Tab-separated table of C-alpha atoms and ligand atoms in Angstrom:
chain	number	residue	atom	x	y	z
A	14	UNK	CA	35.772	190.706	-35.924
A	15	UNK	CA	35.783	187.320	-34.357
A	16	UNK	CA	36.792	189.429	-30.773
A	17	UNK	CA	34.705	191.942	-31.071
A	18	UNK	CA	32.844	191.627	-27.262
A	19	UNK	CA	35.862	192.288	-25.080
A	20	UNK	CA	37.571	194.567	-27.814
A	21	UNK	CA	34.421	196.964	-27.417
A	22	UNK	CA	34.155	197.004	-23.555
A	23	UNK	CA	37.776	197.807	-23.750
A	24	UNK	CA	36.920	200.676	-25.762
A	25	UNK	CA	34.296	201.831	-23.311
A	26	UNK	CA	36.760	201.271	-20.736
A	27	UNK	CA	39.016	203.380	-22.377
A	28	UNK	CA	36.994	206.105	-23.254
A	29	UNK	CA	35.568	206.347	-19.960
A	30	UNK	CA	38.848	206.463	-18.390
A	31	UNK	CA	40.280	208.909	-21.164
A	32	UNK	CA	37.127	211.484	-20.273
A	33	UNK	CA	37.829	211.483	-16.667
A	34	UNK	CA	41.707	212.439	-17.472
A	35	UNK	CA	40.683	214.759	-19.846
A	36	UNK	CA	38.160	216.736	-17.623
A	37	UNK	CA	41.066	216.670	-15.328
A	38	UNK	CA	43.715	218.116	-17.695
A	39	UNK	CA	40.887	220.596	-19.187
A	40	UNK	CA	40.535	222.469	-15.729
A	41	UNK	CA	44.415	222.224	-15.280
A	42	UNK	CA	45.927	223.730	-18.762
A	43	UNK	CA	42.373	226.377	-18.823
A	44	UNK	CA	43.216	227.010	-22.014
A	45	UNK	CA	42.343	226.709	-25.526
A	46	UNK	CA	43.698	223.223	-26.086
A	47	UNK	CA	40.526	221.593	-24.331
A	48	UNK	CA	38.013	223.051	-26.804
A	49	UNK	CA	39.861	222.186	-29.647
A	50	UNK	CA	39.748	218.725	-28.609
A	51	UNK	CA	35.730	219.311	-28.306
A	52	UNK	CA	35.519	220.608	-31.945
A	53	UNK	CA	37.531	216.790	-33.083
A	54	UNK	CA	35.106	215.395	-30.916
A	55	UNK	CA	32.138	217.119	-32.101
A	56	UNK	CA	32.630	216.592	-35.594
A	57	UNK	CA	30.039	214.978	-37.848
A	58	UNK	CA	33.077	212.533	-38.509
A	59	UNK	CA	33.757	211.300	-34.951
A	60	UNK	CA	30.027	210.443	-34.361
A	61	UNK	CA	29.619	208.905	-37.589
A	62	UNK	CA	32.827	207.119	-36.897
A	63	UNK	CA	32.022	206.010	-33.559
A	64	UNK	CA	28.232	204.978	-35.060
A	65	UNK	CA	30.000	202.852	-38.080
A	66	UNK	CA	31.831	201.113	-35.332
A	67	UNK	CA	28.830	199.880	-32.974
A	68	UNK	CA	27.240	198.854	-36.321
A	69	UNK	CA	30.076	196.667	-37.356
A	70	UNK	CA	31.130	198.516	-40.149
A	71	UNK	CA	34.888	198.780	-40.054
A	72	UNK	CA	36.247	200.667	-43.290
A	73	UNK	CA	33.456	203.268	-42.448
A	74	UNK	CA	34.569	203.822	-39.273
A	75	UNK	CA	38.095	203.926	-40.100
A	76	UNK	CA	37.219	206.657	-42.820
A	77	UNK	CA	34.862	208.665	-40.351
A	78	UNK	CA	37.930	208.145	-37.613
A	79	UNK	CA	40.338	209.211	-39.681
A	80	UNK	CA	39.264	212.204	-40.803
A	81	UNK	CA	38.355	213.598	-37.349
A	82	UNK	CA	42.158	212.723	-36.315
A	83	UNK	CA	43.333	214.954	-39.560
A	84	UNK	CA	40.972	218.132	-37.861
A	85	UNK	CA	42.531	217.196	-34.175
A	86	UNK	CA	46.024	215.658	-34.721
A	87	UNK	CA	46.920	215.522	-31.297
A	88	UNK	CA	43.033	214.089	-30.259
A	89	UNK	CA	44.813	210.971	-29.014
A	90	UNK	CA	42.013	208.806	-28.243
A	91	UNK	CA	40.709	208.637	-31.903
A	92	UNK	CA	44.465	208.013	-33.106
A	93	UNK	CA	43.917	204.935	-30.676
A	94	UNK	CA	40.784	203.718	-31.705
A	95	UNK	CA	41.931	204.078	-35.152
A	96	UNK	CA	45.436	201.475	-34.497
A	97	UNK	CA	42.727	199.015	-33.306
A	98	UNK	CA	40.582	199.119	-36.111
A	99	UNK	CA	43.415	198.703	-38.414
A	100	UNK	CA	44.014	195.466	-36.143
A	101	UNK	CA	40.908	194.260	-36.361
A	102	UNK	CA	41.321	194.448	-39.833
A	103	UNK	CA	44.182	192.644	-39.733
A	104	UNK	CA	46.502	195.377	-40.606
A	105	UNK	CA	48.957	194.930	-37.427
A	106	UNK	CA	51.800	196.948	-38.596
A	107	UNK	CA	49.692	199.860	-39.221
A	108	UNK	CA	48.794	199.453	-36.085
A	109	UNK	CA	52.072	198.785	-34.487
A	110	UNK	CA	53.060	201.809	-36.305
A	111	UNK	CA	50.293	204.303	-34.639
A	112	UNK	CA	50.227	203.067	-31.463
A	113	UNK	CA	54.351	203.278	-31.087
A	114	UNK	CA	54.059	207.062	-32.523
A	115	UNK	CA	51.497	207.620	-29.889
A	116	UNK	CA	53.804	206.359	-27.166
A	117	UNK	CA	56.448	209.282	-28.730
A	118	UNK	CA	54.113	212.021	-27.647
A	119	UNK	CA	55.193	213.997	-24.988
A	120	UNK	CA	53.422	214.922	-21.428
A	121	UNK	CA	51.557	211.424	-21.568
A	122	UNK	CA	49.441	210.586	-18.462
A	123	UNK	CA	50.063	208.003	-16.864
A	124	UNK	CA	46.719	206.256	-17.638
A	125	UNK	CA	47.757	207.110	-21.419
A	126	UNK	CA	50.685	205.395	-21.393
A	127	UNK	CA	49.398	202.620	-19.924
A	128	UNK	CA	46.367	201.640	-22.401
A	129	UNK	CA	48.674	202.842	-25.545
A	130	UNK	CA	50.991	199.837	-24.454
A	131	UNK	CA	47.802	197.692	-24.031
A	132	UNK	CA	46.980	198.629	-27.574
A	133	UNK	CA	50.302	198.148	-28.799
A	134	UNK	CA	50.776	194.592	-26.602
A	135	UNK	CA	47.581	193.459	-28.362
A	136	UNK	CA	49.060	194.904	-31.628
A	137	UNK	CA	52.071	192.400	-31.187
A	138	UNK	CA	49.446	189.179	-30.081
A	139	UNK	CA	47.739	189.644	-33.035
A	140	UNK	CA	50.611	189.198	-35.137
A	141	UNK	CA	52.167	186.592	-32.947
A	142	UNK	CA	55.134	188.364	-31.425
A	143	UNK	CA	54.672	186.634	-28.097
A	144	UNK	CA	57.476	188.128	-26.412
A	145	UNK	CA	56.964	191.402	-27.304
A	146	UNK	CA	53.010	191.275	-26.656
A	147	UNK	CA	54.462	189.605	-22.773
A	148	UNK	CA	56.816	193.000	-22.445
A	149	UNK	CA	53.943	195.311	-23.569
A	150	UNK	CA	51.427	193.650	-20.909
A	151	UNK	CA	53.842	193.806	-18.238
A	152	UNK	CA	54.729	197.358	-18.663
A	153	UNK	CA	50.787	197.987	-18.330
A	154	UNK	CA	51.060	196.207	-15.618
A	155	UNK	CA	53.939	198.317	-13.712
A	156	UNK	CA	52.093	201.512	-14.833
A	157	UNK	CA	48.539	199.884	-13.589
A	158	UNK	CA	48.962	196.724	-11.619
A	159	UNK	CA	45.424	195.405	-11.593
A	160	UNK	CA	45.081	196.829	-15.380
A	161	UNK	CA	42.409	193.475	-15.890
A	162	UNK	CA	43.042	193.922	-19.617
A	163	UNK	CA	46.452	193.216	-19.343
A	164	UNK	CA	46.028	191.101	-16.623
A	165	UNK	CA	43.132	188.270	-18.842
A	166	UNK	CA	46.099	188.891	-22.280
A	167	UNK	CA	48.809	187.995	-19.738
A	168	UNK	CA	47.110	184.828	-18.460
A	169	UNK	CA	46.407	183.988	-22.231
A	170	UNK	CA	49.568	184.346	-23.378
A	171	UNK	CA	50.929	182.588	-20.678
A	172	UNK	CA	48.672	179.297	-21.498
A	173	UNK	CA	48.875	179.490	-25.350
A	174	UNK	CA	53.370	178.816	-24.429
A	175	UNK	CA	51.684	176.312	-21.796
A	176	UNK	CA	53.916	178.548	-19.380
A	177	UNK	CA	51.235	176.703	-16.492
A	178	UNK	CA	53.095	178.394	-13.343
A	179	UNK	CA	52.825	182.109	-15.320
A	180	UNK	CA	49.362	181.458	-15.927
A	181	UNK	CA	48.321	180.867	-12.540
A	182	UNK	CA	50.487	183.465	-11.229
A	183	UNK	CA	48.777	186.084	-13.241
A	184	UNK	CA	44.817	184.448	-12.572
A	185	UNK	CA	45.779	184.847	-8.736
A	186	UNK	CA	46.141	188.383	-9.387
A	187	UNK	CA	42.901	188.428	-11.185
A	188	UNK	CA	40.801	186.276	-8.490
A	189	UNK	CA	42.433	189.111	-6.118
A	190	UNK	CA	40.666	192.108	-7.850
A	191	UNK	CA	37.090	190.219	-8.863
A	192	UNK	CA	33.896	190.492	-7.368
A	193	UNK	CA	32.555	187.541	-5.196
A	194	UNK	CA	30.389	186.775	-8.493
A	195	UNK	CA	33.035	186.201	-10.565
A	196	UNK	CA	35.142	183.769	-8.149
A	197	UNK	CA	33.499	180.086	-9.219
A	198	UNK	CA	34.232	180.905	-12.464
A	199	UNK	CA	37.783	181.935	-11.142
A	200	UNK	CA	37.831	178.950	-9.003
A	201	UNK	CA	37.226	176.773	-12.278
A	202	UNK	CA	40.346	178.590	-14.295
A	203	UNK	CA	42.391	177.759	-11.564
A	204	UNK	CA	41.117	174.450	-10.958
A	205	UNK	CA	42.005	173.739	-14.951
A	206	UNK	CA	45.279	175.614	-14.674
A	207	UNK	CA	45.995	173.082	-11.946
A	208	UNK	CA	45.604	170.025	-13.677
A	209	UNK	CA	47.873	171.218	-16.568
A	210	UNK	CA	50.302	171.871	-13.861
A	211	UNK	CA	49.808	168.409	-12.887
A	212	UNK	CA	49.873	166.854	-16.188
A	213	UNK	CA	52.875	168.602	-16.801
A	214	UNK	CA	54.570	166.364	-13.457
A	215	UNK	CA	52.815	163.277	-14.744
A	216	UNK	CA	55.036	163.468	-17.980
A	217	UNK	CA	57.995	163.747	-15.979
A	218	UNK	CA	56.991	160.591	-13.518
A	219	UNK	CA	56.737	162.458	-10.611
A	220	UNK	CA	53.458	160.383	-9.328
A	221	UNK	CA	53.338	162.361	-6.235
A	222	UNK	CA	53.540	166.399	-7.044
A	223	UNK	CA	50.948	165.204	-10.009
A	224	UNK	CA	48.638	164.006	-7.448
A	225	UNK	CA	48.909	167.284	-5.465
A	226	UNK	CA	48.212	168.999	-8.244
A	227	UNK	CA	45.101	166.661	-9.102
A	228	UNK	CA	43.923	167.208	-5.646
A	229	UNK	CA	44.192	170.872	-5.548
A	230	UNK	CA	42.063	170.950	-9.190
A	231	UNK	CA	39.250	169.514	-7.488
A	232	UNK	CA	39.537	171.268	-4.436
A	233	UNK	CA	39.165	174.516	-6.225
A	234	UNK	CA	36.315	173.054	-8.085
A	235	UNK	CA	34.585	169.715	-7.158
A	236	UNK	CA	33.696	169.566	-11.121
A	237	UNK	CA	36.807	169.409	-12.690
A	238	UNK	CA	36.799	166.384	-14.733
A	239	UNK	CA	39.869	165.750	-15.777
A	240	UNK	CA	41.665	165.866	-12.828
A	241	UNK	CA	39.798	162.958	-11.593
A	242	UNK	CA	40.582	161.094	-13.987
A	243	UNK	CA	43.946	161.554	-14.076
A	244	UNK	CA	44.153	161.134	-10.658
A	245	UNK	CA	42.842	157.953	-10.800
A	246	UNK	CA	45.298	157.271	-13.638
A	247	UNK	CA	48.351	157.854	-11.535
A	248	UNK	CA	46.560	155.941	-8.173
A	249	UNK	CA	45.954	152.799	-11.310
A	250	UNK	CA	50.202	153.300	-12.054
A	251	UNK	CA	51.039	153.608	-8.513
A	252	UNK	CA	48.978	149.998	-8.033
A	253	UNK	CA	46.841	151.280	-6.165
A	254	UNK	CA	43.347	150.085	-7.948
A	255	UNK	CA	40.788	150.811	-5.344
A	256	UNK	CA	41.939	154.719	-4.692
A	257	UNK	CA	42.127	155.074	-8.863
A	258	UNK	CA	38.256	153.435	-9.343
A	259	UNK	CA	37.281	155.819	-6.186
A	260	UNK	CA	38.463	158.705	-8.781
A	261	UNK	CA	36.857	157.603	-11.862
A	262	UNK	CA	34.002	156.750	-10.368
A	263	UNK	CA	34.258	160.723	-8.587
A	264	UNK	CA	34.017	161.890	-12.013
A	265	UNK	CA	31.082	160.023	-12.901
A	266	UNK	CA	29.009	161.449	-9.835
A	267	UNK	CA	30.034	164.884	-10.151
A	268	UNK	CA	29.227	165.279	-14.490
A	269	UNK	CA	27.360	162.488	-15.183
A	270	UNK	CA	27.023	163.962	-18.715
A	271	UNK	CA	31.090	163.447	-19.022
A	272	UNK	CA	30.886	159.647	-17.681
A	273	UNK	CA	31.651	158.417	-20.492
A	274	UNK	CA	35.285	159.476	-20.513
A	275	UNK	CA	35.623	157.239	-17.715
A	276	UNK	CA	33.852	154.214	-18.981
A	277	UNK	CA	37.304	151.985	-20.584
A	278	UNK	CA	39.059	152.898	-17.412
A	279	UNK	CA	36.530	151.866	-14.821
A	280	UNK	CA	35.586	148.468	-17.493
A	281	UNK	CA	38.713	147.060	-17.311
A	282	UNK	CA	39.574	148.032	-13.533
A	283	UNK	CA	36.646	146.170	-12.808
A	284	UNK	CA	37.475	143.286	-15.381
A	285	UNK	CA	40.587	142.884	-13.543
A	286	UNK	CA	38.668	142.521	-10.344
A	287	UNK	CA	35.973	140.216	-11.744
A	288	UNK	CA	33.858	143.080	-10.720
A	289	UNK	CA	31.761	143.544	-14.503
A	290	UNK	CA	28.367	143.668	-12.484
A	291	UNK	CA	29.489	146.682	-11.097
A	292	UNK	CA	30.057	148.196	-15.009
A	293	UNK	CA	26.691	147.190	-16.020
A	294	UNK	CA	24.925	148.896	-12.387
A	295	UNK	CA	26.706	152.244	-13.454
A	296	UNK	CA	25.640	151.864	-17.142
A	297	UNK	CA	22.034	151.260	-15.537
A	298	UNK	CA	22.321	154.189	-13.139
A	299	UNK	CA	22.944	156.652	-15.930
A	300	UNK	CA	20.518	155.806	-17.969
A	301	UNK	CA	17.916	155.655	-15.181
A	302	UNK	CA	19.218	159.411	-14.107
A	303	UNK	CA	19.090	160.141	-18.357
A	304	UNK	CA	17.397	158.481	-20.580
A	305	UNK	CA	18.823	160.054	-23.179
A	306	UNK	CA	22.619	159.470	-22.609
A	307	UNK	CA	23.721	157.610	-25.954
A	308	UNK	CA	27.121	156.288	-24.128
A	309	UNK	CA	25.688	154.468	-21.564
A	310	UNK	CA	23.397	152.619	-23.477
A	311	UNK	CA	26.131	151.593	-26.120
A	312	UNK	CA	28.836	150.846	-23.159
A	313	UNK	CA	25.735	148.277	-21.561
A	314	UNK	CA	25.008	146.928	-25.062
A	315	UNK	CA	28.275	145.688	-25.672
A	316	UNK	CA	28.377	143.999	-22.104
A	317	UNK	CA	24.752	142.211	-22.784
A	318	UNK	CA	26.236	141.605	-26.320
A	319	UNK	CA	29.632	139.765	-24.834
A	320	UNK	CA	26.881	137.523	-22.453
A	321	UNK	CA	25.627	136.334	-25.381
A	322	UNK	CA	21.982	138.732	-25.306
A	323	UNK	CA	21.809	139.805	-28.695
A	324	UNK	CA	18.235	141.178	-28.789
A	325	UNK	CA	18.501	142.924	-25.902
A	326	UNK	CA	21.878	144.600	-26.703
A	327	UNK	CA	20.297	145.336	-30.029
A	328	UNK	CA	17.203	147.268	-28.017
A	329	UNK	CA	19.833	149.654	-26.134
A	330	UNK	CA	21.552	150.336	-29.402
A	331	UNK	CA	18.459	151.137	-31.449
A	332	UNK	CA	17.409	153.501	-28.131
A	333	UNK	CA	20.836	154.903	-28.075
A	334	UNK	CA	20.675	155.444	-32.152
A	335	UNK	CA	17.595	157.282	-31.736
A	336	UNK	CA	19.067	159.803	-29.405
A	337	UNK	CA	22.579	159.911	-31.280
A	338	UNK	CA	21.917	158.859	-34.737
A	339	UNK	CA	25.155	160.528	-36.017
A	340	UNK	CA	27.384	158.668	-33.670
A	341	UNK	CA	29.227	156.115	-35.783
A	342	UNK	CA	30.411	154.018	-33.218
A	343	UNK	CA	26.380	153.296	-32.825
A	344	UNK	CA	26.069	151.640	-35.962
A	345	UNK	CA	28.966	149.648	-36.292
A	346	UNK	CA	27.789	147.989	-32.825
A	347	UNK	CA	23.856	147.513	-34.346
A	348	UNK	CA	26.270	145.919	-37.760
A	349	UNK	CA	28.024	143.793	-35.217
A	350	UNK	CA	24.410	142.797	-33.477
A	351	UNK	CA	23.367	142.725	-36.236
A	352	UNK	CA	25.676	140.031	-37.977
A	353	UNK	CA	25.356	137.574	-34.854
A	354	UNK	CA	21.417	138.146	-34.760
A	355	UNK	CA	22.043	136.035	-38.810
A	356	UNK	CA	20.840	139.551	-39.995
A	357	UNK	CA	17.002	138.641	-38.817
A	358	UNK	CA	14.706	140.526	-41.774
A	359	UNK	CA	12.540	142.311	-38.749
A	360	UNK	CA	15.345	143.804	-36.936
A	361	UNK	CA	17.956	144.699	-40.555
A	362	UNK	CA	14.340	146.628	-41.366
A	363	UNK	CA	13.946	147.928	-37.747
A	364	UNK	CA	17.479	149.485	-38.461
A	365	UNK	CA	16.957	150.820	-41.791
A	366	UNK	CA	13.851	152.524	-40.444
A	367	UNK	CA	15.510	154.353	-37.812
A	368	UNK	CA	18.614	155.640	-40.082
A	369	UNK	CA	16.416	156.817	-42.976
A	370	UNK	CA	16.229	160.354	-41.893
A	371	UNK	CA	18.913	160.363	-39.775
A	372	UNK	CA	21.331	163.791	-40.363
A	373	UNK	CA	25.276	162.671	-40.164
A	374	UNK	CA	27.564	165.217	-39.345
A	375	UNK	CA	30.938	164.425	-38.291
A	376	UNK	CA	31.798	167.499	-35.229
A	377	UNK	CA	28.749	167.362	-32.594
A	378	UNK	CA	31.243	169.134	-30.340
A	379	UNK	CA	30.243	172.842	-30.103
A	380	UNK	CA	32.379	176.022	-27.952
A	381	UNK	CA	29.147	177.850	-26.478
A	382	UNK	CA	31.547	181.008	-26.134
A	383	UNK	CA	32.745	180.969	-30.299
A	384	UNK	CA	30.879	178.195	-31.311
A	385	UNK	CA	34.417	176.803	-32.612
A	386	UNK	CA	33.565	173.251	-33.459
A	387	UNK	CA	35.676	169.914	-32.850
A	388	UNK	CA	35.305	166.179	-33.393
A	389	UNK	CA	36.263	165.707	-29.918
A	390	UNK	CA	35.322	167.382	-26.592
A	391	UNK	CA	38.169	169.411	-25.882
A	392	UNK	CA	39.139	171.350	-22.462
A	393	UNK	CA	40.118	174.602	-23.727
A	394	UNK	CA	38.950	176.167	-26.885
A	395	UNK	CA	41.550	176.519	-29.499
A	396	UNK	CA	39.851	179.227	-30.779
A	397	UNK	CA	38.764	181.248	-28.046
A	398	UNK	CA	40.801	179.650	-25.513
A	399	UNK	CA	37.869	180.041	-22.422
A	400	UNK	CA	38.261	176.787	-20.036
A	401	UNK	CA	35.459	174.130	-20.059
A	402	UNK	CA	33.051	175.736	-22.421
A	403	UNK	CA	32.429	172.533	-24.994
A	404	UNK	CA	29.067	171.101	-25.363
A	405	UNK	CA	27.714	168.356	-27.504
A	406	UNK	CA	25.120	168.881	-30.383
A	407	UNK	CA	22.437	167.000	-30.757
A	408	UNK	CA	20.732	165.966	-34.320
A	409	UNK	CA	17.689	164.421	-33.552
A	410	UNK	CA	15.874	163.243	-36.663
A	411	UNK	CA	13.127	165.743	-37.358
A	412	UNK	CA	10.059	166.141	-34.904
A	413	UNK	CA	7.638	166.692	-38.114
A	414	UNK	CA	8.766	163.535	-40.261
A	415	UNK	CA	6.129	160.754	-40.238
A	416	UNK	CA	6.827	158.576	-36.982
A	417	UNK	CA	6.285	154.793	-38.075
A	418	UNK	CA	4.489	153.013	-35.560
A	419	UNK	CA	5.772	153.532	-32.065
A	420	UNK	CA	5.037	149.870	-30.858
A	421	UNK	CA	7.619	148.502	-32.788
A	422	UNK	CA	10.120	151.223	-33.036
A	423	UNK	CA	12.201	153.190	-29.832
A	424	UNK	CA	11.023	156.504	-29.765
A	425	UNK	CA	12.115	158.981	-32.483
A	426	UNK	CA	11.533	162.072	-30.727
A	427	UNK	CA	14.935	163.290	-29.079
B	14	ZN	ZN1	35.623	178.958	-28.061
């Protein structure tokens, strides 16, 4: 159920397609055959099938479906639909079983054949046969080589063996036969295909290909944040510290909300070069640009804490708290303020205040595509494996709840 979007436009896809062939073979054979198919398709049962579906309701459909099949055995569309349904349902060797009985039949068009194996090849990637779900998609493909279907499975499989090269073999193909609109997003696959690529050198040592491969990310797309950062990481191994803080401090500019990511890196880099002012002015900058941003009020906290400014760090942390007031690291740094403030009555009570109606939760990071949910901000969705598409959520105590007296407390309204 959980791929229900793409699995439906498929369907329209197919049905589309199937009607054009059809009127096509219906002039061509001029006989009886094409009103017989009309009767399966005018049943009570296909409709109703075909209604049960758009409304979600599987067995129904399957029911409806299958008893229009039994008044049109060779209506091969509905035999189709039905193999899918079964794999929706999880049934995949029903529906291995229908769609390789449907690739038996005889006189098959071309455009037949080629969306029966697309059925079948997501048949077999639904029940993890990886190599047999690659065969199926590439036969599509020799049948119909810009088949986008098989083209977007391909590219999936491909990345789920972290086969990197396949993967952006087969997008290539894809950026080739998209519209203009569709080429940032494109652009950004690619770019994140890239930086696998280049991971995949930096394991082996090879500094220089990796950096190529960093390069090209964000040449496809200025925003890719990873590949700055490891490119600064293999500038900081190759010694050379001023091209790796250029990087990080690249991917600061360019997704200020993902700055964070970069903050231990660029600390110590600038510890090393007796450089902490320059820490403290991005920590500043960020929280000029967004008040809001949690991180950067808990990364300058710790540096006013380590000079020895306990009530100030402990003003930045109760700001960041009321922005973030599930973030655990947040509290253990107010605890630590807390301890070398000689736990001062005004300020334990200042604390207290803020976390009474404070919701914990434990995965703020959200997929916007599945709304699969993770501890940590991830790349690629496990789930739904689209690039890039992980926000954070943000529990803000509740806007209604009586607001103690704003003079002495940060602002509780996120
Ligand atoms: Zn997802």
């Amino acid at each position: 159920m959980e791929s229900y979007a793409p699995f439906l436009a498929a369907l329209v896809a197919l049905l589309i397609g199937l009607a054009a062939g059809k009127a096509w073979e219906r002039y061509k054979i001029q006989e009886g055959r094409w009103i017989d198919r009309r009767r399966a398709r005018e049943s009570p049962h296909f409709i109703l099938g075909l209604n049960s579906l758009v409304a979600n309701q599987l067995d129904r459909a399957i029911e409806e479906l299958a008893q229009a099949a039994r008044l049109q055995p060779d209506a091969l569309e509905i035999e189709m639909i039905l193999g899918n349904l079964y794999r929706d349902k999880g049934q995949v060797g029903r529906a291995i079983t229908i769609h390789q009985t449907l690739l038996q039949r005889p006189k098959l068009t071309r455009l037949e054949h080629a969306y029966i194996l697309l059925c079948l090849g997501l048949d077999y990637k639904r029940g993890g046969f990886v190599d047999r779900a690659l065969e199926a998609f590439n036969k599509v493909l020799r049948l119909e080589p810009q088949n986008p279907y098989a083209l977007v499975n391909l590219q999936k499989l491909h990345e789920e063996q972290h086969q990197w090269k396949d993967a952006h073999d087969v997008r290539l193909r894809l950026v080739a036969i998209s519209d203009a609109a569709d080429q940032p997003r494109n652009r950004q696959i690619l770019a994140f295909i890239e930086n696998e690529l280049g991971r995949d050198r930096l394991k082996q040592l090879d500094y220089k290909a990796a950096a190529a491969r960093f390069h090209a990310a964000v040449e496809l797309d200025a925003r890719t944040v990873p590949a700055y950062l490891n490119l600064g990481d293999v500038r900081f191994s190759e010694g050379n510290l001023a091209g790796a803080a250029e990087a990080w401090e690249r991917a600061v500019e360019v997704s200020p909300e993902r700055a964070y990511l970069a903050f231990d890196r660029l600390e110590s880099l600038y510890r090393a070069q007796h450089q902490l002012g320059r820490f403290q002015k991005l920590c500043q900058r960020l929280i000029l640009a967004n008040p809001k941003d949690w991180r950067a009020h808990l990364a300058l906290a710790r540096h006013v804490m380590a000079e020895g400014r306990t009530p100030d760090a402990l003003e930045l942390l109760f700001e960041a708290l009321s922005h973030s007031p599930h973030a655990l690291t947040i509290h253990q740094a107010i605890w630590h303020a807390l301890l070398a403030s000689g736990l001062e009555p005004a300020l334990v009570n200042r604390y207290t205040e803020l976390t009474r109606q404070s919701v914990f939760y434990l995965d703020p990071h959200v997929c916007q595509r599945c709304h699969y949910r993770s501890t940590e901000l991830l790349w690629q969705c496990p789930h739904c494996h689209e690039w890039d598409t992980f926000v954070e959520d943000r529990i803000a105590p509740a806007q209604d709840a009586a607001v103690p007296d704003e003079a002495d407390t940060p602002t509780l309204r996120a």
